[in-house]
Short mmCIF file of C-alpha atoms and ligand atoms in Angstrom, two decimals:
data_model
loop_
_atom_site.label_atom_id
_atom_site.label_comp_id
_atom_site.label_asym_id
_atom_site.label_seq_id
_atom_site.Cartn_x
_atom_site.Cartn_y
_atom_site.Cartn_z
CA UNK A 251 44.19 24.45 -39.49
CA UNK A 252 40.41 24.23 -40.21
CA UNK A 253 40.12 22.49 -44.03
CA UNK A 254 36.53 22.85 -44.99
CA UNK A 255 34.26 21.29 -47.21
CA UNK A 256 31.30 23.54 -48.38
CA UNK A 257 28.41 21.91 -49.11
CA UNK A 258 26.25 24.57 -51.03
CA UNK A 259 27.04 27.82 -53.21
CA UNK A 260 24.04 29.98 -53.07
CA UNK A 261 23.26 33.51 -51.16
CA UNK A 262 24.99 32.18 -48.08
CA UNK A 263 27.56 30.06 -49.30
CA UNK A 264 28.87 32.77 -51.50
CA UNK A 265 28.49 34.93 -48.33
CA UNK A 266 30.64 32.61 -46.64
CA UNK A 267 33.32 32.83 -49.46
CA UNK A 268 33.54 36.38 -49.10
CA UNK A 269 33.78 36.51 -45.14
CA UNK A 270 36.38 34.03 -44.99
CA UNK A 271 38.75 35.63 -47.38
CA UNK A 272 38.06 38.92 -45.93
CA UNK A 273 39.27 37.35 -42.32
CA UNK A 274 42.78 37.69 -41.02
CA UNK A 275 43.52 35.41 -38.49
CA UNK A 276 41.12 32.50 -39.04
CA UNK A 277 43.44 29.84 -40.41
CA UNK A 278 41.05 27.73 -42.67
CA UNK A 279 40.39 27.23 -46.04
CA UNK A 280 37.41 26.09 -48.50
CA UNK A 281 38.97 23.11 -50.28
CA UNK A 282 36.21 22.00 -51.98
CA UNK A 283 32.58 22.86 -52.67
CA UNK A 284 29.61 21.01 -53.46
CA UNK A 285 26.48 22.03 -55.50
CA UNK A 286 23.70 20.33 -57.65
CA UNK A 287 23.55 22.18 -61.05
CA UNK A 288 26.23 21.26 -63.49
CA UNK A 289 25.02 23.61 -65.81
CA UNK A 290 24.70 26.93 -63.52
CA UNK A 291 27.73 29.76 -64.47
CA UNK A 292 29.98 30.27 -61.30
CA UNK A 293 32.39 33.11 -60.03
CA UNK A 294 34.75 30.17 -59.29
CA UNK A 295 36.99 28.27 -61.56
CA UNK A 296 35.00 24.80 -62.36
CA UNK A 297 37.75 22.93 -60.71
CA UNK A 298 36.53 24.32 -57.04
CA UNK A 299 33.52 22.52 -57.09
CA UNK A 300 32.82 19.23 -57.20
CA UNK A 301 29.21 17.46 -57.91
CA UNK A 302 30.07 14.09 -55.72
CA UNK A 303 29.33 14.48 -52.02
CA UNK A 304 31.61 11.73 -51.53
CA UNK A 305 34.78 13.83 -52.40
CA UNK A 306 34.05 16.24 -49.45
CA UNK A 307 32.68 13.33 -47.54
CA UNK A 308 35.72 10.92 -47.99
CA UNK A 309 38.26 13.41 -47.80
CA UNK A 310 39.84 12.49 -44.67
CA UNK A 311 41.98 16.49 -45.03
CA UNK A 312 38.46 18.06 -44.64
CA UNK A 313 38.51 18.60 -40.93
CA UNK A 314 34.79 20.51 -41.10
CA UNK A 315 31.76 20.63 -43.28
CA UNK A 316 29.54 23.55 -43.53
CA UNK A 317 26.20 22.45 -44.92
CA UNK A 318 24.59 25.23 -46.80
CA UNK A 319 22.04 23.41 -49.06
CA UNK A 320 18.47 24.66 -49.37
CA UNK A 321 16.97 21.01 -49.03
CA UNK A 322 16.26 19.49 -45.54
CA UNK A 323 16.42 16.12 -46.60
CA UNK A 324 19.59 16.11 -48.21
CA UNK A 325 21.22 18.46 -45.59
CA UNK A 326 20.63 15.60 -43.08
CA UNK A 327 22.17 12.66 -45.04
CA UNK A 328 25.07 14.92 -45.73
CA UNK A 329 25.20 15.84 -41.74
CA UNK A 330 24.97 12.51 -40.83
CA UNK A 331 27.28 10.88 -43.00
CA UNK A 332 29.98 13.77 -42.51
CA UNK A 333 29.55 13.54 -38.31
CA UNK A 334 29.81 9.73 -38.75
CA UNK A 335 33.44 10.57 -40.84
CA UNK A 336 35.06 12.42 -38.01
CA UNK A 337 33.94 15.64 -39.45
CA UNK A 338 33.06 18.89 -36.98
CA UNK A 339 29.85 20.41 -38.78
CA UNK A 340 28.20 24.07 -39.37
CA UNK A 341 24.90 24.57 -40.67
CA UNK A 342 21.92 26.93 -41.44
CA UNK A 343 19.36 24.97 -41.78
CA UNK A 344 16.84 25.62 -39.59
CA UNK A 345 14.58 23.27 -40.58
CA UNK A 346 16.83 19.97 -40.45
CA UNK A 347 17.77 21.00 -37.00
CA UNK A 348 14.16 21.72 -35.85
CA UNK A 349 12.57 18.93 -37.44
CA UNK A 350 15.46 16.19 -36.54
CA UNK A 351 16.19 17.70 -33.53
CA UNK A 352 16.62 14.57 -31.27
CA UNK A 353 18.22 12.59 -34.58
CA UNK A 354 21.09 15.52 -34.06
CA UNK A 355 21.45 15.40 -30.79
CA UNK A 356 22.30 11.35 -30.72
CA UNK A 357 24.51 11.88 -33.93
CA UNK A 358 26.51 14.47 -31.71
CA UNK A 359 26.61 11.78 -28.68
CA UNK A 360 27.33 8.90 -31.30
CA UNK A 361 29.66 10.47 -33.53
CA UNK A 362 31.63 12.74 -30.91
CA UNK A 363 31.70 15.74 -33.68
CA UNK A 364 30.18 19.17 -32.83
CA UNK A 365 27.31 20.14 -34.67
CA UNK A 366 26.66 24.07 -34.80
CA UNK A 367 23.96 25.65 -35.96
CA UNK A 368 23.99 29.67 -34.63
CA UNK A 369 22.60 31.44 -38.46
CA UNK A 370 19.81 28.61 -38.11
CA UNK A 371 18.04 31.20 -36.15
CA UNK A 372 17.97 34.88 -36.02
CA UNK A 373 20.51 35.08 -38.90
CA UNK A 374 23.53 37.33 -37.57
CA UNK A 375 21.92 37.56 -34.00
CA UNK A 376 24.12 35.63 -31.96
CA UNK A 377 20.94 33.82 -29.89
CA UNK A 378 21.55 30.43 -29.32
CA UNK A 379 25.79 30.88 -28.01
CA UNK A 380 23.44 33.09 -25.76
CA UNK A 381 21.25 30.83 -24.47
CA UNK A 382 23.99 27.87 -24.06
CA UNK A 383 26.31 30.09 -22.28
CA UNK A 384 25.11 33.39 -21.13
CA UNK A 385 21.68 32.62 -19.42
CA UNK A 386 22.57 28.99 -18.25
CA UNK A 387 22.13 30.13 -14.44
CA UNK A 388 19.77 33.20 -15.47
CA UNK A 389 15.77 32.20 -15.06
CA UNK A 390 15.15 32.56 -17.99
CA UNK A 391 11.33 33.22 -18.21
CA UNK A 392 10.12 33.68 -21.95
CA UNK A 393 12.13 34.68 -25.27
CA UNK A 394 9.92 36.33 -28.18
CA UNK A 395 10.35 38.73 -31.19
CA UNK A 396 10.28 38.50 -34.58
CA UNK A 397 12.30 35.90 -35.94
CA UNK A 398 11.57 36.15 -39.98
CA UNK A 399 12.72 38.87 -42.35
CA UNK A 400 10.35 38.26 -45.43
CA UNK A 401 7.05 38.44 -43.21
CA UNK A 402 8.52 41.88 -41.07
CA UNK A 403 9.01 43.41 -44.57
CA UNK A 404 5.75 42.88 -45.68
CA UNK A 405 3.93 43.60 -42.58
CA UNK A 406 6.03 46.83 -42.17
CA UNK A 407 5.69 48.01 -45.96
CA UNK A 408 1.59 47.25 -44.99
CA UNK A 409 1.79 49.02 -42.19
CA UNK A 410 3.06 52.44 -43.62
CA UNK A 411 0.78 52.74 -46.55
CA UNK A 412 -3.48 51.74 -45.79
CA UNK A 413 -3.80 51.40 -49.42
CA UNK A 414 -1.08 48.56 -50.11
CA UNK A 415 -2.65 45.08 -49.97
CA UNK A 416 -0.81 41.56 -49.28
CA UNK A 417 -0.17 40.40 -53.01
CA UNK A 418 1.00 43.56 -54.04
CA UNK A 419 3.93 44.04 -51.24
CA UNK A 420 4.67 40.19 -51.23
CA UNK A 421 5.62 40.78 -55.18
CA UNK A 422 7.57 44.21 -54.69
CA UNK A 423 9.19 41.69 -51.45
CA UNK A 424 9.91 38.96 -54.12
CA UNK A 425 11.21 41.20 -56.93
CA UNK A 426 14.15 42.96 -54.30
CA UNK A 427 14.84 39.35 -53.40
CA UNK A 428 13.68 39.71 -49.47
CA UNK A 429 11.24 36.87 -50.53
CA UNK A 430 11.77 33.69 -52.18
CA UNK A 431 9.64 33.13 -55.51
CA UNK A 432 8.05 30.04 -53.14
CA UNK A 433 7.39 32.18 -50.10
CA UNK A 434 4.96 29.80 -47.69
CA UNK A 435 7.65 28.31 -45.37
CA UNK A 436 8.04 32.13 -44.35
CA UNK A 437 4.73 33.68 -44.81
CA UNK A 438 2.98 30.52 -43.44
CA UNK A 439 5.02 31.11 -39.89
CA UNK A 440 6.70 27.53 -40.70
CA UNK A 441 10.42 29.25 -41.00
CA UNK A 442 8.90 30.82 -37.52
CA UNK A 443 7.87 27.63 -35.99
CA UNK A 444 11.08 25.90 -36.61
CA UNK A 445 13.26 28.95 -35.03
CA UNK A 446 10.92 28.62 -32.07
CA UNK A 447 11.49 24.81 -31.92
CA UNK A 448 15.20 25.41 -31.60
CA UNK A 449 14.70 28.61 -29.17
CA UNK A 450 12.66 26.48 -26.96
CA UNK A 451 15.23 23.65 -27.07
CA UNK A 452 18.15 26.00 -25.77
CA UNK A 453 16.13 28.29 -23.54
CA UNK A 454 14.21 25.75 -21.66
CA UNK A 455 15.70 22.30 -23.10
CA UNK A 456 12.29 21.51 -24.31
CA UNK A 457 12.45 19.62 -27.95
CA UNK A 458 9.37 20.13 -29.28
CA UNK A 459 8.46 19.36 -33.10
CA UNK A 460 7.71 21.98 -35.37
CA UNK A 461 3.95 20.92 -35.69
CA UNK A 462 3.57 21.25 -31.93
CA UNK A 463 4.55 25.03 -32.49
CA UNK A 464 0.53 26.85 -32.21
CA UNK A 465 0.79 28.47 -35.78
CA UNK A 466 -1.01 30.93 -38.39
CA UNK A 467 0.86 32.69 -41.13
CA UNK A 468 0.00 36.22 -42.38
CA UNK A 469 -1.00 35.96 -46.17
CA UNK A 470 -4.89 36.58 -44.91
CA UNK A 471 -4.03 39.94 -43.76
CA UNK A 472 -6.09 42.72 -45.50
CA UNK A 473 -5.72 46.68 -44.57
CA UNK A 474 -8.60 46.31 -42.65
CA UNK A 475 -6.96 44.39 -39.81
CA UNK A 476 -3.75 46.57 -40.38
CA UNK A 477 -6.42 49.35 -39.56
CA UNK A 478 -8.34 47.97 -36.57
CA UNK A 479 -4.77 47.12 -34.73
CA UNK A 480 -3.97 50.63 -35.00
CA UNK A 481 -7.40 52.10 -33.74
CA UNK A 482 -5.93 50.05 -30.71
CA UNK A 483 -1.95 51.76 -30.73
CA UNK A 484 -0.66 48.68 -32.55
CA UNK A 485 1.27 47.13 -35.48
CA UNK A 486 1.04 43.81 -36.76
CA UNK A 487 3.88 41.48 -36.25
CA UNK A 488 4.76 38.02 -37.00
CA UNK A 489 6.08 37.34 -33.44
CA UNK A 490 7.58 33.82 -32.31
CA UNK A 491 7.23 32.87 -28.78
CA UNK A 492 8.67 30.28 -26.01
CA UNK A 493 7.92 30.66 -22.63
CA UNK A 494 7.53 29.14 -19.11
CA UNK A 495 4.01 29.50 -17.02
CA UNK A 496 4.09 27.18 -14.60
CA UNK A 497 7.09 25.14 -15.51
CA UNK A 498 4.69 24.57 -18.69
CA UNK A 499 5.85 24.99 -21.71
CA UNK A 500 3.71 27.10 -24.36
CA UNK A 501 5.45 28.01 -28.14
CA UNK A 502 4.09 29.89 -30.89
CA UNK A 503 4.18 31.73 -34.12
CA UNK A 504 1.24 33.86 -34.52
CA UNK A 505 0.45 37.59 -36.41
CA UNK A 506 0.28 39.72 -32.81
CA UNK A 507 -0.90 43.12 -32.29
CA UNK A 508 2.42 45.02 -30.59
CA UNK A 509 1.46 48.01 -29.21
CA UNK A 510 3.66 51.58 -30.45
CA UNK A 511 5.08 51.71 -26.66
CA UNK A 512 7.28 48.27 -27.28
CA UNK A 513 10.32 48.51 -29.20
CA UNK A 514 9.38 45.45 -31.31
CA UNK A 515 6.59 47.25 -33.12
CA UNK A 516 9.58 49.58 -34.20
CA UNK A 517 11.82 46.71 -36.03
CA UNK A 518 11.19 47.62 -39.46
CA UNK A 519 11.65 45.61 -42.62
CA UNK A 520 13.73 42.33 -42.48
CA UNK A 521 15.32 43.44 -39.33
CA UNK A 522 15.01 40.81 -36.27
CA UNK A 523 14.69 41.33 -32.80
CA UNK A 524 14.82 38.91 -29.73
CA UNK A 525 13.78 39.54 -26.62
CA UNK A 526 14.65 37.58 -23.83
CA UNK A 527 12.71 37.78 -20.07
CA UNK A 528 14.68 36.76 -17.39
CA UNK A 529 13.74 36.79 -13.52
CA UNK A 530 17.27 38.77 -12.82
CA UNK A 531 18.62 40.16 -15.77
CA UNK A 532 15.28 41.59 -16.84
CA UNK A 533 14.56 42.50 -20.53
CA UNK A 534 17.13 42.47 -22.99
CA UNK A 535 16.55 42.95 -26.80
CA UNK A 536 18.73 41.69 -29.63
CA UNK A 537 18.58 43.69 -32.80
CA UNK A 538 19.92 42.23 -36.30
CA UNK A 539 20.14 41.19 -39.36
CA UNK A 540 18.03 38.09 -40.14
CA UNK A 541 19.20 37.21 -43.05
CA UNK A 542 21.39 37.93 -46.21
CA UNK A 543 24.43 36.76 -47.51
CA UNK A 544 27.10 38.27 -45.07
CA UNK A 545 24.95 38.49 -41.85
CA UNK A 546 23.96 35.01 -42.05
CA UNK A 547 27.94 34.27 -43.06
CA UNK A 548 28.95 35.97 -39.85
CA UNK A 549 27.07 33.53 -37.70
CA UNK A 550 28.30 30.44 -39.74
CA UNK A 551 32.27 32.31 -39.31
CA UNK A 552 31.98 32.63 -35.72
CA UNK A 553 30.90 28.55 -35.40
CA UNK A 554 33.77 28.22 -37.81
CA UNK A 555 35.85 30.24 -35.47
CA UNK A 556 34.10 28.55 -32.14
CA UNK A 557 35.54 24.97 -33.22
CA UNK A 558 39.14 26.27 -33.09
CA UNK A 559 38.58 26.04 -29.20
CA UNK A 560 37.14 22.91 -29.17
CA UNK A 561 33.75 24.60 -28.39
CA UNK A 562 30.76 22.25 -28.75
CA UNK A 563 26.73 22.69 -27.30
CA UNK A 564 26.51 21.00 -24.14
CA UNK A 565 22.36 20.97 -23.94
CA UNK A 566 22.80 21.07 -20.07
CA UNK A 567 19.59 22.66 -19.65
CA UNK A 568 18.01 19.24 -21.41
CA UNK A 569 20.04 17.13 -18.76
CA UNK A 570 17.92 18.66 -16.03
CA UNK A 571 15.74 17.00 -14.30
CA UNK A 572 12.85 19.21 -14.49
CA UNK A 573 12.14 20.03 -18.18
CA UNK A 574 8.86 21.66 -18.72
CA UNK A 575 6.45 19.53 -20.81
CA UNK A 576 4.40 21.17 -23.64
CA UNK A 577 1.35 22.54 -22.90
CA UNK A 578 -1.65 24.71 -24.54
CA UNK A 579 -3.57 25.20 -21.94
CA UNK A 580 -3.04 29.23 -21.42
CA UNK A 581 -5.74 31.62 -21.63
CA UNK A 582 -5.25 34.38 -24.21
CA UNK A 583 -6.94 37.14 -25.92
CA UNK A 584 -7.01 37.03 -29.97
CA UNK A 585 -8.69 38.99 -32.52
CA UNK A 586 -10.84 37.42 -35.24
CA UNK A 587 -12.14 38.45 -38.20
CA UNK A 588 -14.45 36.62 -41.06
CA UNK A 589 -17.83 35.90 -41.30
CA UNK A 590 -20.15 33.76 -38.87
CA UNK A 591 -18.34 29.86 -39.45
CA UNK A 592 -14.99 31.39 -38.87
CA UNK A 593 -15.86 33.59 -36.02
CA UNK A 594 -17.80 29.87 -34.54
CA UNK A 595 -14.53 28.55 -35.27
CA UNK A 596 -12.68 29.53 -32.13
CA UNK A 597 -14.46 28.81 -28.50
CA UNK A 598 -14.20 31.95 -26.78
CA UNK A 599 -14.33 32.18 -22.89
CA UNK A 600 -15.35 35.67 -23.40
CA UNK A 601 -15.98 38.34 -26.00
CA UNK A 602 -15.31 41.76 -25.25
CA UNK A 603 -15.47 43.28 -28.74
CA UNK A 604 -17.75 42.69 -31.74
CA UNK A 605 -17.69 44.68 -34.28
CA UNK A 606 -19.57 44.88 -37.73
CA UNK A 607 -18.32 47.60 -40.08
CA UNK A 608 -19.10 47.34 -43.96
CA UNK A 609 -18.42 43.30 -44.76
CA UNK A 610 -16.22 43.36 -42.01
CA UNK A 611 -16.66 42.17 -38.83
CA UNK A 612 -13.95 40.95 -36.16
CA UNK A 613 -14.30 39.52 -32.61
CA UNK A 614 -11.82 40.26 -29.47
CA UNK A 615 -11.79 37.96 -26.97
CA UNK A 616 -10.57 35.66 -24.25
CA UNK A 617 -9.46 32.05 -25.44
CA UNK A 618 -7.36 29.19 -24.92
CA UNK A 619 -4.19 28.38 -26.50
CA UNK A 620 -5.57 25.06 -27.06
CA UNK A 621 -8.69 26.56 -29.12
CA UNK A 622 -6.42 28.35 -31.20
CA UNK A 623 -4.16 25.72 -32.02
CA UNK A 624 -7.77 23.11 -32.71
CA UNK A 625 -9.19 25.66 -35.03
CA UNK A 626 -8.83 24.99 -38.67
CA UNK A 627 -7.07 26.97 -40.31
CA UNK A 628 -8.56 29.19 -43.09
CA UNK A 629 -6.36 29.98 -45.74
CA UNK A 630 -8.89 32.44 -47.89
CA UNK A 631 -8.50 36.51 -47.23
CA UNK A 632 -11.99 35.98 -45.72
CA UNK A 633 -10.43 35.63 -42.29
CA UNK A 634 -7.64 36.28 -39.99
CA UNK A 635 -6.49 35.42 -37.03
CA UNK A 636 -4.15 37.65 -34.54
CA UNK A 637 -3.05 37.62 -30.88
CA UNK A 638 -3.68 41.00 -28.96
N1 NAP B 465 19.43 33.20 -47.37
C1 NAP B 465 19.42 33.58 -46.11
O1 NAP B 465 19.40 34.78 -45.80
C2 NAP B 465 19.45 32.55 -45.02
C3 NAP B 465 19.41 32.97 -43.68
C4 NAP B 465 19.49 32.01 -42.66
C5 NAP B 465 19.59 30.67 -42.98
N2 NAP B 465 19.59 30.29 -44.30
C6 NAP B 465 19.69 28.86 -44.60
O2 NAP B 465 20.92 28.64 -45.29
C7 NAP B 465 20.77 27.57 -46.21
C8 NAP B 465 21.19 28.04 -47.61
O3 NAP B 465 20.31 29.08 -48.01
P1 NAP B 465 20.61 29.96 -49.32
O4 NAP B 465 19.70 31.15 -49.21
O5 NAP B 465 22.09 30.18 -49.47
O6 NAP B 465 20.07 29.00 -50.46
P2 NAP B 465 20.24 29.20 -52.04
O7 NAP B 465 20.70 30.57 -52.38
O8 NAP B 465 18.99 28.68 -52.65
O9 NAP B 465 21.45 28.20 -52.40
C9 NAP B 465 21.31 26.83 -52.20
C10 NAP B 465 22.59 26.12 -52.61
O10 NAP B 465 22.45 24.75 -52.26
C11 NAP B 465 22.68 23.95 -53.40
N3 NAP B 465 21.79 22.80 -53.30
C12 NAP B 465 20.46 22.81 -53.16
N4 NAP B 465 19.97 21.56 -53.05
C13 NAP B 465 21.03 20.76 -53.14
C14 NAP B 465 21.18 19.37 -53.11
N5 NAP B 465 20.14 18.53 -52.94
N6 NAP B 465 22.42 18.89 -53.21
C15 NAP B 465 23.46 19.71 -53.37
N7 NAP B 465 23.40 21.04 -53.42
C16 NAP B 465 22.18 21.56 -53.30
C17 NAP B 465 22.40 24.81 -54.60
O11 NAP B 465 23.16 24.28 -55.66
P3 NAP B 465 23.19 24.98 -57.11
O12 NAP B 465 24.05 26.20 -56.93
O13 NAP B 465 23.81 23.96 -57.96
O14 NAP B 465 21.77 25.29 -57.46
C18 NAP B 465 22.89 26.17 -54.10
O15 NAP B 465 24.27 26.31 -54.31
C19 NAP B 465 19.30 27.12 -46.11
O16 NAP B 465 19.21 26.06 -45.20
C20 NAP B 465 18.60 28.34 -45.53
O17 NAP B 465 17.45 28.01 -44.79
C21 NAP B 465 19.53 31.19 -45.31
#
């Protein structure tokens, strides 16, 4: 029998509620849940929560804690102290996991608890089971795709109308709750980067720190660049990348041009996709839900359901010997637009297209990863910055 503590009561905690009493055949149960507002009006009677982390904490019946707290900081004191208590523990968060990566993984040697984290990433998309299991003896070249709901939606609702502009479909995204009233972790690529942090840590068993992750968000986009990526048969996308040249490791989150012929410039809306390379298996592409209250449940429920075997990540591809260091040093081609200091801003190995039209004017060209990821980046609408 799996006695739980819950640990948060929002959108995915409420989620959670609902999947588990909708499952026959799971035997578990939420004995207690923990949230921060005493004030807030619940669909529970009062007497299911609790406001003391200690209760769930020092409950030696509560077999499992699934953390579902929107605060990083917190979530890791309440990971900690649980996996110290005996306690097997699910969680979401993808940026506790990505940013305390290596803290985890010793907590999980230490402590001898599991710690699983599959809606972290790619919300119902089962990736990271994937990776640990699936492609352990598969080369596994590169994984890519887009990896965050709230920026798809708005670069798909851009895409399908020339006249909408950023502020206007980022409020429309906010308004039918696809984007949170704060929305720069997402729309900054920083929900991105941490999903690629914990991609590249299962794919390759590379832990790399979020900030490593080469980075620009899309809230500079105007219908002009929407316009000159499809003069050249493409959409914009937010795509994340992690892959292998050279048993070097290069990881991004960048806007990308994806040209109409690939199926990721067809994943609409807050839809993900994954797409994983591998030197046998060839392409495969994972379509889902990336977020929400009952796809993101599902992946938290099958973790829940994964400790009833005793299952637990064994990071064997971060016990190999040859782990691929972090590197920038890749040649690429990005597109540029702003005026004369932000077109400077990047060193280009060469330019193929520059183009003035109007106040616009945008450069094409060959670069290095390592330029990109030097260049400062501009935050006014007077620039943007795109791989092709
Ligand atoms: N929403 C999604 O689609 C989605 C998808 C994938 C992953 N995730 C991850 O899942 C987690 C939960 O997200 P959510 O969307 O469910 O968040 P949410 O709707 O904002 O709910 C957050 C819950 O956490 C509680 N909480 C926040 N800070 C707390 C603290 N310091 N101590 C105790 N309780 C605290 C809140 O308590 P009150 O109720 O008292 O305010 C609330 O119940 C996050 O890590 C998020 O990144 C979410």
């Amino acid at each position: 029998m799996l006695t739980i503590g819950l640990f948060g009561f929002g959108c995915v905690g409420q989620g959670l509620w609902d999947v588990i009493h909708r499952t026959h055949g799971l035997r578990s149960r939420i004995a207690r849940i923990f949230v921060k507002d005493k004030h807030k009006a619940r669909p529970l009677p009062q007497s299911a929560f609790t406001f003391e982390r200690h209760d769930i904490l020092n409950d030696g019946s509560i077999n499992v804690v699934v953390e579902l707290i929107d605060d990083a900081e917190a979530a890791f004191e309440i990971v900690s102290a649980a996996m110290r208590n005996g306690k097997a523990v699910v969680t979401a968060n993808k940026k506790m996991v990505a940013t305390r990566f290596r803290e985890l993984l010793e907590l999980q040697r230490e402590s001898q608890q599991p710690l699983l984290y599959e809606a972290s990433t790619g919300g119902s998309i089962p990736i990271i089971r994937n990776l640990e299991e699936y492609y352990d003896n598969d080369l596994l070249s590169g994984v890519e795709g887009i990896v965050n709901g709230t920026t798809n939606y708005i670069l798909s609702k851009l895409s399908v109308n020339n006249e909408a502009n950023y502020y206007d479909v980022l409020h429309d995204a906010q308004r039918l709750g696809f984007a949170e009233s704060d929305p720069t972790l997402d729309v900054d690529a920083w929900d991105a980067a941490y999903k690629t942090v914990v991609i590249s840590a299962h794919a390759f068993g590379a832990v790399i720190h979020p900030d490593d992750v080469v980075r620009r968000g899309i809230a500079t986009i105007t219908p002009f660049d929407v316009a000159v990526a499809r003069s050249h048969g493409c959409d914009i996308k937010l795509l994340s990348r992690t892959s292998l040249h050279n048993n070097k490791l290069i990881a991004w989150a960048l806007p990308t041009f994806v040209p109409h012929t690939d199926m990721l410039a067809h994943i609409e809306n807050e839809t993900n996709a994954i797409r994983l390379h591998g030197a046998f298996s060839d392409d495969q592409l994972l379509i889902g839900k990336g977020a929400g209250a009952h796809p993101t449940a599902s992946a938290v429920l099958s973790d829940i359901a994964a400790l009833k075997y005793g299952y637990r990540y064994e990071y064997k591809k971060l016990f190999q010997n040859d782990i691929p260091q972090f590197n920038t040093d890749i040649s690429t081609r990005v597109y540029i637009r702003g005026d004369e200091s932000h077109l400077k801003s990047i060193d280009f190995i060469d330019v193929e297209i520059d183009h003035k039209a109007n106040n616009n004017r945008y450069l094409i060209g060959r670069t290095s990863m390592r330029a990109l990821a030097e260049s400062e980046p501009f935050i006014s609408s007077e620039c943007f910055i795109a791989i092709v």
